[in-house]
Amino acid sequence: MISIQQIRDSNNKIIALGNHGPIIQSILDFDYLSGKKEGSVISIVTGHRGYAKYFFGRQEILIPTFIHLPSTIYDQQSNYWFLNLLSGRRTLTSTQEILPQTIGGVIFAENVPELHSLQIISTIHDLQSTKLVVGPASVGLLVPGALKLGPIGGITPAQIIEGKLIHPGSVAILSASGGMTNELINIATQAGHGLSFALSFGGDRFPVLSPRDAFLLAESDPKTKYVLYYGELGGEDEYELVQLKKEGKFTKKIIAHIAGTVASLFKESPQFGHAKAKADKERTTALAKRTALKPAGFAVSNSFTEFIELVNKLK
């Protein structure tokens, strides 16, 4: 799997699957504000062949659009990423088609059938490759100054500037929730900390990139000193993180918040917003996860207010 440092050191180019104006423009704004000479979105696969009008700074630009995935735009000096903005039902075939030609990407769509998510994971395995793919239902991947893949961090120039998305730092943001990924970015930057990178695994039951693998990305990144993690009830991802700590495979400071303790007030655990966010047994409750994380060396908050306080104390 490509490392975060390799992303920083590379010329990153993006092929968008689907023409979503605000998201694509936000990537171009990020590129311009980062001081790049040209935008990273080089083509859009959509319903017609021609060009789509966008802006790079104050200059109007034309991005080629295609009906089918182009095969003649690749060079050996760049890393090619995909940004899949198509509907959930079209995600499987479009992702499978573009995977061999890219090193990874983001699947933005919600409501991707779970079987399709598993098939995408299987396709990556069959390619004998560990491509860096986040989603489904992900707001994206962000490496400050190098790559903005999705609406992560905001879609307006003001959000990009105020969120300090172009200024590298030492805090990594990891979360399944897109909304909370952006909230954690805001909390970190308001506390005066720049980001090393940020990503949303996606809120579906079977994310292509697991939280465990995302933590290993942070561990291998020399710029990352701290990880801010927002987890939820349901699933057993946090126990894999505990195992990483026990085995000495993750050594960096982690501040974590596990949401969903309110579920204990109900006779049966309710289903929260994300597909995985339901505790089907005691060890998958938010309280049980918090209890498991603390002795493993995680700084775990008992409330979101306390989580913010812990971030503010980082030096």
mmCIF file of C-alpha atoms in Angstrom:
data_model
loop_
_atom_site.group_PDB
_atom_site.id
_atom_site.type_symbol
_atom_site.label_atom_id
_atom_site.label_comp_id
_atom_site.label_asym_id
_atom_site.label_seq_id
_atom_site.Cartn_x
_atom_site.Cartn_y
_atom_site.Cartn_z
ATOM 1 C CA MET A 1 0.000 0.000 0.000
ATOM 2 C CA ILE A 2 1.266 3.456 -0.854
ATOM 3 C CA SER A 3 2.443 5.386 2.184
ATOM 4 C CA ILE A 4 1.314 8.854 3.200
ATOM 5 C CA GLN A 5 4.860 10.114 2.650
ATOM 6 C CA GLN A 6 4.857 8.737 -0.899
ATOM 7 C CA ILE A 7 1.652 10.686 -1.548
ATOM 8 C CA ARG A 8 3.401 13.860 -0.352
ATOM 9 C CA ASP A 9 6.339 13.176 -2.619
ATOM 10 C CA SER A 10 4.311 12.323 -5.741
ATOM 11 C CA ASN A 11 2.547 14.090 -8.580
ATOM 12 C CA ASN A 12 -1.034 13.055 -7.847
ATOM 13 C CA LYS A 13 -3.651 13.043 -10.592
ATOM 14 C CA ILE A 14 -7.352 12.280 -10.233
ATOM 15 C CA ILE A 15 -9.920 10.708 -12.540
ATOM 16 C CA ALA A 16 -13.459 11.527 -11.421
ATOM 17 C CA LEU A 17 -16.207 9.016 -12.075
ATOM 18 C CA GLY A 18 -19.259 11.257 -12.262
ATOM 19 C CA ASN A 19 -19.400 15.032 -12.603
ATOM 20 C CA HIS A 20 -20.167 16.505 -9.175
ATOM 21 C CA GLY A 21 -19.444 20.216 -9.579
ATOM 22 C CA PRO A 22 -18.948 21.409 -5.978
ATOM 23 C CA ILE A 23 -16.715 18.479 -5.001
ATOM 24 C CA ILE A 24 -14.512 18.672 -8.099
ATOM 25 C CA GLN A 25 -14.210 22.455 -7.803
ATOM 26 C CA SER A 26 -13.178 22.097 -4.152
ATOM 27 C CA ILE A 27 -10.303 19.835 -5.224
ATOM 28 C CA LEU A 28 -9.161 22.386 -7.796
ATOM 29 C CA ASP A 29 -9.389 25.166 -5.185
ATOM 30 C CA PHE A 30 -7.293 23.066 -2.807
ATOM 31 C CA ASP A 31 -4.702 22.520 -5.550
ATOM 32 C CA TYR A 32 -4.545 26.221 -6.366
ATOM 33 C CA LEU A 33 -4.276 27.281 -2.718
ATOM 34 C CA SER A 34 -1.570 24.647 -2.209
ATOM 35 C CA GLY A 35 0.547 26.391 -4.842
ATOM 36 C CA LYS A 36 0.266 23.752 -7.551
ATOM 37 C CA LYS A 37 0.748 24.865 -11.134
ATOM 38 C CA GLU A 38 -2.286 22.958 -12.372
ATOM 39 C CA GLY A 39 -5.294 21.114 -11.044
ATOM 40 C CA SER A 40 -5.066 17.437 -10.140
ATOM 41 C CA VAL A 41 -8.409 16.455 -11.745
ATOM 42 C CA ILE A 42 -7.421 15.502 -15.267
ATOM 43 C CA SER A 43 -10.588 13.833 -16.601
ATOM 44 C CA ILE A 44 -14.207 13.124 -15.773
ATOM 45 C CA VAL A 45 -16.039 9.980 -16.845
ATOM 46 C CA THR A 46 -19.648 11.028 -17.306
ATOM 47 C CA GLY A 47 -22.543 10.797 -19.745
ATOM 48 C CA HIS A 48 -20.985 12.599 -22.701
ATOM 49 C CA ARG A 49 -17.725 13.244 -24.485
ATOM 50 C CA GLY A 50 -16.531 16.829 -24.428
ATOM 51 C CA TYR A 51 -15.376 19.250 -21.749
ATOM 52 C CA ALA A 52 -16.571 20.509 -18.383
ATOM 53 C CA LYS A 53 -15.907 24.111 -17.290
ATOM 54 C CA TYR A 54 -14.210 24.724 -13.957
ATOM 55 C CA PHE A 55 -11.908 27.301 -12.394
ATOM 56 C CA PHE A 56 -8.289 27.051 -11.325
ATOM 57 C CA GLY A 57 -7.860 30.201 -9.296
ATOM 58 C CA ARG A 58 -9.446 32.908 -11.454
ATOM 59 C CA GLN A 59 -8.671 31.127 -14.685
ATOM 60 C CA GLU A 60 -11.438 29.177 -16.394
ATOM 61 C CA ILE A 61 -10.278 25.717 -17.414
ATOM 62 C CA LEU A 62 -11.748 22.853 -19.410
ATOM 63 C CA ILE A 63 -11.532 19.298 -18.092
ATOM 64 C CA PRO A 64 -12.038 16.537 -20.693
ATOM 65 C CA THR A 65 -15.115 14.377 -20.188
ATOM 66 C CA PHE A 66 -15.515 10.834 -21.468
ATOM 67 C CA ILE A 67 -18.309 8.307 -21.777
ATOM 68 C CA HIS A 68 -15.937 5.449 -20.995
ATOM 69 C CA LEU A 69 -12.713 5.262 -19.044
ATOM 70 C CA PRO A 70 -9.877 6.674 -21.190
ATOM 71 C CA SER A 71 -6.765 4.576 -21.774
ATOM 72 C CA THR A 72 -4.340 7.140 -23.185
ATOM 73 C CA ILE A 73 -3.900 9.709 -20.421
ATOM 74 C CA TYR A 74 -1.473 7.878 -18.175
ATOM 75 C CA ASP A 75 2.241 8.541 -17.718
ATOM 76 C CA GLN A 76 4.939 6.902 -15.625
ATOM 77 C CA GLN A 77 5.706 9.962 -13.494
ATOM 78 C CA SER A 78 2.334 10.316 -11.731
ATOM 79 C CA ASN A 79 0.159 8.549 -9.209
ATOM 80 C CA TYR A 80 -3.370 8.113 -10.538
ATOM 81 C CA TRP A 81 -6.323 8.130 -8.154
ATOM 82 C CA PHE A 82 -10.023 7.679 -8.751
ATOM 83 C CA LEU A 83 -12.862 9.566 -7.116
ATOM 84 C CA ASN A 84 -16.042 7.569 -7.566
ATOM 85 C CA LEU A 85 -19.016 9.931 -7.328
ATOM 86 C CA LEU A 86 -21.503 7.589 -8.992
ATOM 87 C CA SER A 87 -24.581 6.082 -7.334
ATOM 88 C CA GLY A 88 -24.374 3.072 -5.043
ATOM 89 C CA ARG A 89 -25.711 0.683 -7.657
ATOM 90 C CA ARG A 90 -23.086 1.748 -10.205
ATOM 91 C CA THR A 91 -20.184 1.666 -7.782
ATOM 92 C CA LEU A 92 -19.114 -1.967 -8.188
ATOM 93 C CA THR A 93 -18.593 -2.144 -11.960
ATOM 94 C CA SER A 94 -17.076 1.334 -12.235
ATOM 95 C CA THR A 95 -14.637 0.715 -9.383
ATOM 96 C CA GLN A 96 -13.610 -2.693 -10.710
ATOM 97 C CA GLU A 97 -12.921 -1.157 -14.117
ATOM 98 C CA ILE A 98 -10.679 1.620 -12.876
ATOM 99 C CA LEU A 99 -8.822 -0.225 -10.088
ATOM 100 C CA PRO A 100 -6.110 -1.782 -12.300
ATOM 101 C CA GLN A 101 -5.151 1.642 -13.689
ATOM 102 C CA THR A 102 -4.910 3.482 -10.358
ATOM 103 C CA ILE A 103 -3.152 3.145 -7.022
ATOM 104 C CA GLY A 104 -6.354 3.782 -5.104
ATOM 105 C CA GLY A 105 -9.238 6.122 -4.589
ATOM 106 C CA VAL A 106 -12.373 7.113 -2.735
ATOM 107 C CA ILE A 107 -15.870 5.662 -2.997
ATOM 108 C CA PHE A 108 -18.253 8.463 -2.069
ATOM 109 C CA ALA A 109 -21.624 6.748 -2.590
ATOM 110 C CA GLU A 110 -23.792 5.601 0.285
ATOM 111 C CA ASN A 111 -26.091 2.576 0.101
ATOM 112 C CA VAL A 112 -23.617 0.456 -1.845
ATOM 113 C CA PRO A 113 -24.921 -3.135 -1.515
ATOM 114 C CA GLU A 114 -22.817 -4.995 1.041
ATOM 115 C CA LEU A 115 -22.144 -7.804 -1.416
ATOM 116 C CA HIS A 116 -20.716 -5.247 -3.837
ATOM 117 C CA SER A 117 -18.371 -3.895 -1.150
ATOM 118 C CA LEU A 118 -17.123 -7.405 -0.497
ATOM 119 C CA GLN A 119 -16.610 -7.932 -4.223
ATOM 120 C CA ILE A 120 -14.504 -4.767 -4.440
ATOM 121 C CA ILE A 121 -12.356 -6.020 -1.570
ATOM 122 C CA SER A 122 -12.052 -9.364 -3.351
ATOM 123 C CA THR A 123 -11.061 -7.638 -6.603
ATOM 124 C CA ILE A 124 -8.215 -5.830 -4.843
ATOM 125 C CA HIS A 125 -7.086 -9.149 -3.364
ATOM 126 C CA ASP A 126 -7.233 -10.829 -6.793
ATOM 127 C CA LEU A 127 -5.028 -8.069 -8.217
ATOM 128 C CA GLN A 128 -2.471 -9.113 -5.577
ATOM 129 C CA SER A 129 -2.336 -5.500 -4.566
ATOM 130 C CA THR A 130 -3.128 -3.534 -1.445
ATOM 131 C CA LYS A 131 -4.405 -0.385 -3.093
ATOM 132 C CA LEU A 132 -5.358 2.512 -0.852
ATOM 133 C CA VAL A 133 -9.141 2.688 -1.263
ATOM 134 C CA VAL A 134 -11.454 4.299 1.285
ATOM 135 C CA GLY A 135 -15.216 3.926 1.374
ATOM 136 C CA PRO A 136 -17.961 3.245 0.520
ATOM 137 C CA ALA A 137 -19.790 6.188 2.089
ATOM 138 C CA SER A 138 -16.552 8.112 2.628
ATOM 139 C CA VAL A 139 -15.993 11.875 2.460
ATOM 140 C CA GLY A 140 -12.480 11.138 1.332
ATOM 141 C CA LEU A 141 -8.749 11.268 1.897
ATOM 142 C CA LEU A 142 -6.726 14.397 2.629
ATOM 143 C CA VAL A 143 -2.960 14.917 2.704
ATOM 144 C CA PRO A 144 -2.376 18.657 3.297
ATOM 145 C CA GLY A 145 -0.759 20.393 0.369
ATOM 146 C CA ALA A 146 -0.594 17.162 -1.635
ATOM 147 C CA LEU A 147 -3.976 15.503 -2.194
ATOM 148 C CA LYS A 148 -7.642 16.238 -1.552
ATOM 149 C CA LEU A 149 -9.743 13.326 -2.718
ATOM 150 C CA GLY A 150 -13.400 14.119 -2.018
ATOM 151 C CA PRO A 151 -15.305 16.769 -0.072
ATOM 152 C CA ILE A 152 -13.274 16.063 3.077
ATOM 153 C CA GLY A 153 -12.577 19.220 5.046
ATOM 154 C CA GLY A 154 -15.148 21.287 3.167
ATOM 155 C CA ILE A 155 -15.991 22.361 -0.367
ATOM 156 C CA THR A 156 -15.529 26.138 -0.350
ATOM 157 C CA PRO A 157 -12.256 28.094 -0.519
ATOM 158 C CA ALA A 158 -13.079 29.629 2.863
ATOM 159 C CA GLN A 159 -13.423 26.188 4.460
ATOM 160 C CA ILE A 160 -10.139 25.070 2.927
ATOM 161 C CA ILE A 161 -8.332 28.162 4.209
ATOM 162 C CA GLU A 162 -9.960 28.275 7.642
ATOM 163 C CA GLY A 163 -9.479 24.520 8.070
ATOM 164 C CA LYS A 164 -5.763 24.940 7.286
ATOM 165 C CA LEU A 165 -6.029 22.045 4.845
ATOM 166 C CA ILE A 166 -2.996 23.189 2.898
ATOM 167 C CA HIS A 167 -0.645 23.446 5.897
ATOM 168 C CA PRO A 168 0.991 20.164 6.988
ATOM 169 C CA GLY A 169 1.185 19.191 10.637
ATOM 170 C CA SER A 170 1.482 16.165 12.899
ATOM 171 C CA VAL A 171 -2.106 15.089 13.735
ATOM 172 C CA ALA A 172 -3.873 12.302 11.825
ATOM 173 C CA ILE A 173 -7.685 12.183 11.791
ATOM 174 C CA LEU A 174 -9.363 8.764 11.461
ATOM 175 C CA SER A 175 -13.105 8.092 11.592
ATOM 176 C CA ALA A 176 -15.862 6.105 9.935
ATOM 177 C CA SER A 177 -18.175 9.109 10.024
ATOM 178 C CA GLY A 178 -17.770 11.722 7.312
ATOM 179 C CA GLY A 179 -19.345 14.444 9.399
ATOM 180 C CA MET A 180 -17.176 13.645 12.399
ATOM 181 C CA THR A 181 -14.057 13.469 10.241
ATOM 182 C CA ASN A 182 -14.684 17.090 9.293
ATOM 183 C CA GLU A 183 -15.526 17.981 12.895
ATOM 184 C CA LEU A 184 -12.280 16.451 14.158
ATOM 185 C CA ILE A 185 -10.351 18.385 11.518
ATOM 186 C CA ASN A 186 -11.968 21.559 12.827
ATOM 187 C CA ILE A 187 -11.223 20.671 16.464
ATOM 188 C CA ALA A 188 -7.572 19.899 15.707
ATOM 189 C CA THR A 189 -6.940 23.045 13.691
ATOM 190 C CA GLN A 190 -8.804 25.283 16.149
ATOM 191 C CA ALA A 191 -6.488 23.918 18.838
ATOM 192 C CA GLY A 192 -3.531 25.016 16.726
ATOM 193 C CA HIS A 193 -2.529 21.636 15.314
ATOM 194 C CA GLY A 194 -1.884 21.012 11.644
ATOM 195 C CA LEU A 195 -2.853 17.743 9.988
ATOM 196 C CA SER A 196 -0.505 15.053 8.753
ATOM 197 C CA PHE A 197 -3.429 13.393 6.964
ATOM 198 C CA ALA A 198 -7.117 12.631 7.417
ATOM 199 C CA LEU A 199 -9.467 9.996 6.104
ATOM 200 C CA SER A 200 -12.916 8.576 6.583
ATOM 201 C CA PHE A 201 -13.170 4.784 6.348
ATOM 202 C CA GLY A 202 -16.824 5.188 5.424
ATOM 203 C CA GLY A 203 -19.927 4.353 7.364
ATOM 204 C CA ASP A 204 -20.848 1.071 5.688
ATOM 205 C CA ARG A 205 -20.484 -2.342 7.306
ATOM 206 C CA PHE A 206 -17.579 -3.458 5.104
ATOM 207 C CA PRO A 207 -15.161 -0.578 4.441
ATOM 208 C CA VAL A 208 -12.424 -1.371 1.930
ATOM 209 C CA LEU A 209 -9.782 0.173 4.215
ATOM 210 C CA SER A 210 -10.190 -1.147 7.751
ATOM 211 C CA PRO A 211 -9.489 0.990 10.830
ATOM 212 C CA ARG A 212 -6.610 -1.387 11.617
ATOM 213 C CA ASP A 213 -4.936 -0.691 8.277
ATOM 214 C CA ALA A 214 -5.560 3.038 8.640
ATOM 215 C CA PHE A 215 -3.761 2.989 11.994
ATOM 216 C CA LEU A 216 -0.837 1.184 10.382
ATOM 217 C CA LEU A 217 -0.724 3.966 7.766
ATOM 218 C CA ALA A 218 -0.424 6.472 10.607
ATOM 219 C CA GLU A 219 2.252 4.390 12.344
ATOM 220 C CA SER A 220 4.414 4.260 9.225
ATOM 221 C CA ASP A 221 4.086 7.991 8.554
ATOM 222 C CA PRO A 222 7.089 9.935 9.913
ATOM 223 C CA LYS A 223 5.100 13.200 10.077
ATOM 224 C CA THR A 224 2.303 11.757 12.257
ATOM 225 C CA LYS A 225 2.812 12.133 16.000
ATOM 226 C CA TYR A 226 -0.788 11.896 17.215
ATOM 227 C CA VAL A 227 -4.001 10.229 16.094
ATOM 228 C CA LEU A 228 -7.494 11.531 16.785
ATOM 229 C CA TYR A 229 -9.966 8.669 16.436
ATOM 230 C CA TYR A 230 -13.743 8.787 16.517
ATOM 231 C CA GLY A 231 -15.364 5.374 16.861
ATOM 232 C CA GLU A 232 -18.849 4.071 17.492
ATOM 233 C CA LEU A 233 -20.688 1.210 19.046
ATOM 234 C CA GLY A 234 -20.994 -1.906 16.909
ATOM 235 C CA GLY A 235 -18.353 -4.086 15.297
ATOM 236 C CA GLU A 236 -15.058 -5.131 16.857
ATOM 237 C CA ASP A 237 -12.577 -2.826 15.132
ATOM 238 C CA GLU A 238 -11.386 -1.343 18.412
ATOM 239 C CA TYR A 239 -10.293 -4.747 19.686
ATOM 240 C CA GLU A 240 -8.030 -5.042 16.650
ATOM 241 C CA LEU A 241 -6.554 -1.667 17.581
ATOM 242 C CA VAL A 242 -5.946 -2.906 21.122
ATOM 243 C CA GLN A 243 -4.125 -5.915 19.666
ATOM 244 C CA LEU A 244 -1.936 -3.624 17.561
ATOM 245 C CA LYS A 245 -0.898 -1.792 20.728
ATOM 246 C CA LYS A 246 -0.235 -5.018 22.611
ATOM 247 C CA GLU A 247 1.946 -6.336 19.791
ATOM 248 C CA GLY A 248 3.904 -3.085 19.620
ATOM 249 C CA LYS A 249 2.767 -2.432 16.056
ATOM 250 C CA PHE A 250 1.286 0.937 16.958
ATOM 251 C CA THR A 251 3.293 3.234 19.195
ATOM 252 C CA LYS A 252 1.928 6.753 18.714
ATOM 253 C CA LYS A 253 -0.309 8.750 21.027
ATOM 254 C CA ILE A 254 -4.037 8.269 20.428
ATOM 255 C CA ILE A 255 -6.972 10.301 21.662
ATOM 256 C CA ALA A 256 -10.200 8.381 21.108
ATOM 257 C CA HIS A 257 -13.886 8.915 21.586
ATOM 258 C CA ILE A 258 -16.355 6.045 21.218
ATOM 259 C CA ALA A 259 -19.885 7.289 20.664
ATOM 260 C CA GLY A 260 -23.130 5.500 21.461
ATOM 261 C CA THR A 261 -23.286 4.975 25.242
ATOM 262 C CA VAL A 262 -26.908 6.174 25.105
ATOM 263 C CA ALA A 263 -27.781 2.791 23.568
ATOM 264 C CA SER A 264 -27.513 1.221 27.040
ATOM 265 C CA LEU A 265 -30.689 3.087 28.059
ATOM 266 C CA PHE A 266 -32.749 0.921 25.686
ATOM 267 C CA LYS A 267 -33.851 -2.676 26.181
ATOM 268 C CA GLU A 268 -32.466 -3.523 22.757
ATOM 269 C CA SER A 269 -29.608 -1.625 21.170
ATOM 270 C CA PRO A 270 -30.991 0.744 18.514
ATOM 271 C CA GLN A 271 -29.567 1.079 15.019
ATOM 272 C CA PHE A 272 -27.691 4.353 14.682
ATOM 273 C CA GLY A 273 -26.949 6.200 11.439
ATOM 274 C CA HIS A 274 -24.191 3.960 10.074
ATOM 275 C CA ALA A 275 -24.737 0.368 9.026
ATOM 276 C CA LYS A 276 -22.236 -0.993 11.548
ATOM 277 C CA ALA A 277 -23.383 1.261 14.401
ATOM 278 C CA LYS A 278 -25.436 -1.244 16.375
ATOM 279 C CA ALA A 279 -24.236 -3.269 19.351
ATOM 280 C CA ASP A 280 -25.372 -6.871 18.886
ATOM 281 C CA LYS A 281 -23.492 -8.104 21.969
ATOM 282 C CA GLU A 282 -21.981 -6.663 25.126
ATOM 283 C CA ARG A 283 -18.407 -6.385 23.856
ATOM 284 C CA THR A 284 -19.529 -4.223 20.932
ATOM 285 C CA THR A 285 -21.178 -1.589 23.132
ATOM 286 C CA ALA A 286 -19.533 1.821 23.351
ATOM 287 C CA LEU A 287 -18.887 1.395 27.084
ATOM 288 C CA ALA A 288 -17.185 -1.985 26.620
ATOM 289 C CA LYS A 289 -14.952 -0.571 23.898
ATOM 290 C CA ARG A 290 -13.943 2.384 26.051
ATOM 291 C CA THR A 291 -13.133 -0.008 28.874
ATOM 292 C CA ALA A 292 -10.952 -2.122 26.573
ATOM 293 C CA LEU A 293 -9.080 0.815 25.024
ATOM 294 C CA LYS A 294 -8.014 2.579 28.234
ATOM 295 C CA PRO A 295 -5.654 -0.071 29.670
ATOM 296 C CA ALA A 296 -4.112 -0.535 26.212
ATOM 297 C CA GLY A 297 -2.776 3.011 26.322
ATOM 298 C CA PHE A 298 -5.468 4.985 24.514
ATOM 299 C CA ALA A 299 -6.495 8.352 25.940
ATOM 300 C CA VAL A 300 -10.257 7.739 25.925
ATOM 301 C CA SER A 301 -12.776 10.483 26.653
ATOM 302 C CA ASN A 302 -15.972 9.929 28.616
ATOM 303 C CA SER A 303 -17.715 12.767 26.802
ATOM 304 C CA PHE A 304 -17.137 14.713 23.631
ATOM 305 C CA THR A 305 -16.397 17.800 25.707
ATOM 306 C CA GLU A 306 -13.615 15.877 27.412
ATOM 307 C CA PHE A 307 -12.337 14.754 23.982
ATOM 308 C CA ILE A 308 -11.965 18.404 22.941
ATOM 309 C CA GLU A 309 -10.173 19.165 26.206
ATOM 310 C CA LEU A 310 -7.694 16.345 25.581
ATOM 311 C CA VAL A 311 -6.978 17.680 22.088
ATOM 312 C CA ASN A 312 -6.437 21.173 23.479
ATOM 313 C CA LYS A 313 -3.801 19.762 25.849
ATOM 314 C CA LEU A 314 -1.695 18.282 23.034
ATOM 315 C CA LYS A 315 1.683 19.962 22.598
#
